[in-house]
mmCIF file of C-alpha atoms in Angstrom:
data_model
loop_
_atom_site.group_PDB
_atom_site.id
_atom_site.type_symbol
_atom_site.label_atom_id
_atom_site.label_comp_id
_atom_site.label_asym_id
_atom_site.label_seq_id
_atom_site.Cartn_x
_atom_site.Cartn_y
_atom_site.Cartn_z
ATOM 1 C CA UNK A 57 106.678 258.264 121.474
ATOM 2 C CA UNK A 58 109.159 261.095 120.496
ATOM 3 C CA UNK A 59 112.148 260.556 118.635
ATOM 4 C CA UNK A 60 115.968 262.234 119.496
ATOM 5 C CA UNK A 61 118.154 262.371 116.663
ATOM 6 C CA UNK A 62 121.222 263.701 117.746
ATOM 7 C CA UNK A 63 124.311 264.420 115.789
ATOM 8 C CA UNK A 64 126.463 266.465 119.096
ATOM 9 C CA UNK A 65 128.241 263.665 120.465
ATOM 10 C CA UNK A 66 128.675 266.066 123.708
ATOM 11 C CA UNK A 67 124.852 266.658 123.718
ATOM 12 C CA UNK A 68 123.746 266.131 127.809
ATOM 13 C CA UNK A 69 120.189 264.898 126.621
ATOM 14 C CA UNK A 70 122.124 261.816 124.767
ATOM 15 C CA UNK A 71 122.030 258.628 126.894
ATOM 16 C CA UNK A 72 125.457 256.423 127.281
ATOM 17 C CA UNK A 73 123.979 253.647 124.278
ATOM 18 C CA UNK A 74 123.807 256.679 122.004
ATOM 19 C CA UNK A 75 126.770 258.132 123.306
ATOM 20 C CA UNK A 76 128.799 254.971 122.523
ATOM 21 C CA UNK A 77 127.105 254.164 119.053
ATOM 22 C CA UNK A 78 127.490 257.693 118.223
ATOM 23 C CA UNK A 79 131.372 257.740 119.303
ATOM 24 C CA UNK A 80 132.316 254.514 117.367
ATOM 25 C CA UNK A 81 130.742 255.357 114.170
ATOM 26 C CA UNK A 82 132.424 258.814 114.193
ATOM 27 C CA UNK A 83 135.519 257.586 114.688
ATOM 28 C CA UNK A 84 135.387 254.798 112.484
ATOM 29 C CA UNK A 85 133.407 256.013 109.449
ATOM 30 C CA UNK A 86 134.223 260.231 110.342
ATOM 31 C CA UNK A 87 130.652 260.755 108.259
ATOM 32 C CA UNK A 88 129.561 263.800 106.817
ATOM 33 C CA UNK A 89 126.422 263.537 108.854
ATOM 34 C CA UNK A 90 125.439 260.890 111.901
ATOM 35 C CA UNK A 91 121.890 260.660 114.097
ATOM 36 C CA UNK A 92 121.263 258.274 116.624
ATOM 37 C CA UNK A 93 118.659 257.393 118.487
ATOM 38 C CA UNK A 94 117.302 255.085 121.438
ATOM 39 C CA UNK A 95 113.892 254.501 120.246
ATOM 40 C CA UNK A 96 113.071 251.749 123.131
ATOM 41 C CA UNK A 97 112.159 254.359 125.672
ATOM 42 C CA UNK A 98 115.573 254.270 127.208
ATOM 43 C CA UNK A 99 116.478 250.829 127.899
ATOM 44 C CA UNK A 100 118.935 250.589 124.781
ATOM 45 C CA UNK A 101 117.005 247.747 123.329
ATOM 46 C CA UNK A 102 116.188 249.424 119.904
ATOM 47 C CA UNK A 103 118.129 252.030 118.003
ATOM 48 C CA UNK A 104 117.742 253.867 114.326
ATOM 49 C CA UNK A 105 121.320 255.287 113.155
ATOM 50 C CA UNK A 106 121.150 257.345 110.009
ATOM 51 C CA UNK A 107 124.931 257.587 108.708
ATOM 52 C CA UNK A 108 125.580 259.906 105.552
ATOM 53 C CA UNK A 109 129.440 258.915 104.773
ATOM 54 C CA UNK A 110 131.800 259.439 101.507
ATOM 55 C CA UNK A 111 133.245 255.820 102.521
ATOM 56 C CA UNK A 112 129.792 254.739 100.990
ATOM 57 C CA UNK A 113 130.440 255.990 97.783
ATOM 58 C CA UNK A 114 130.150 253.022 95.223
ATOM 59 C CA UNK A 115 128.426 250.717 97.561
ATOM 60 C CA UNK A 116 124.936 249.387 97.569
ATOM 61 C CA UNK A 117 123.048 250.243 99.926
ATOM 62 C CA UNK A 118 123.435 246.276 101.393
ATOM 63 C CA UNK A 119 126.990 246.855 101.269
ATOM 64 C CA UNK A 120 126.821 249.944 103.110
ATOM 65 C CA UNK A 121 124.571 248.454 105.569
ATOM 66 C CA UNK A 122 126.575 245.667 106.348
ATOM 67 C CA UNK A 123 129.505 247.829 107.221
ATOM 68 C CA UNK A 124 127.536 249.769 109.935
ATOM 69 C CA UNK A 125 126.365 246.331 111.484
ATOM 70 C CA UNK A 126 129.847 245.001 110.950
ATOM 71 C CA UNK A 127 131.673 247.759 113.030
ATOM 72 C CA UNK A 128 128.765 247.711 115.931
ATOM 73 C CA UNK A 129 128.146 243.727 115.701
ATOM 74 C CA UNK A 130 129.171 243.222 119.447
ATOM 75 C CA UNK A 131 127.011 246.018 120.274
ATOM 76 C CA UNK A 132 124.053 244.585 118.219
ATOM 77 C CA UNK A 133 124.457 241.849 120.081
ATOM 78 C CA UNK A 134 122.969 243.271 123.465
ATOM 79 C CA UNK A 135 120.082 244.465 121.158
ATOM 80 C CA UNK A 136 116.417 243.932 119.916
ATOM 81 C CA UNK A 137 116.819 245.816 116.740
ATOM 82 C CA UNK A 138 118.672 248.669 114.797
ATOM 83 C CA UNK A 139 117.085 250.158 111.817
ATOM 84 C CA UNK A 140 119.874 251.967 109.809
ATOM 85 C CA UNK A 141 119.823 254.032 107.493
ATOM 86 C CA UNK A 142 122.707 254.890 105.263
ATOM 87 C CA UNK A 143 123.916 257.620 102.626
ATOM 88 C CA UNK A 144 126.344 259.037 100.346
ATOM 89 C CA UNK A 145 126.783 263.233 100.204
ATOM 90 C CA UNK A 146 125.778 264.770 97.453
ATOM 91 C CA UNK A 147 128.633 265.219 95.354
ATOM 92 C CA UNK A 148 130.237 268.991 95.092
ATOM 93 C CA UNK A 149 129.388 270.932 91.954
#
């Protein structure tokens, strides 16, 4: 099975789960970089969201975690799984 990861929230191959994952994390976190993708075949069942943010800064990576299910938990309710993945950018030198 093939895997999207899409960061162009106005990308016409990205279904509306990824679409609407993709919007509220933007919005909410405005990370540096964001990929998501429906890895159930299309159904919306399973997901894997890799979020690089600078609100993650200083946080475990359980803390950071938790704040990506926190602002999607009534979305992750309709769901099998999401695998995220989460990350800081590099700092500028």
């Amino acid at each position: 099975m093939a895997r999207r990861l899409l960061t162009d929230a106005s990308h016409p191959s990205m279904s509306s789960g990824e679409q609407h994952l993709h919007d509220k994390l933007q919005r909410e976190l405005q990370p540096t970089n964001l990929k998501v993708a429906d890895v159930s075949g299309g159904c919306g069942s399973m997901y894997v969201v890799e979020v690089e943010a600078e609100c993650f800064r200083g946080l475990s990576r359980v803390k950071q975690t938790k704040l990506v299910n926190s602002l999607l938990k009534d979305e992750i309710k309709d769901m099998h799984g999401m695998r995220v993945l989460c990350s800081v950018p590099p700092e500028n030198r």
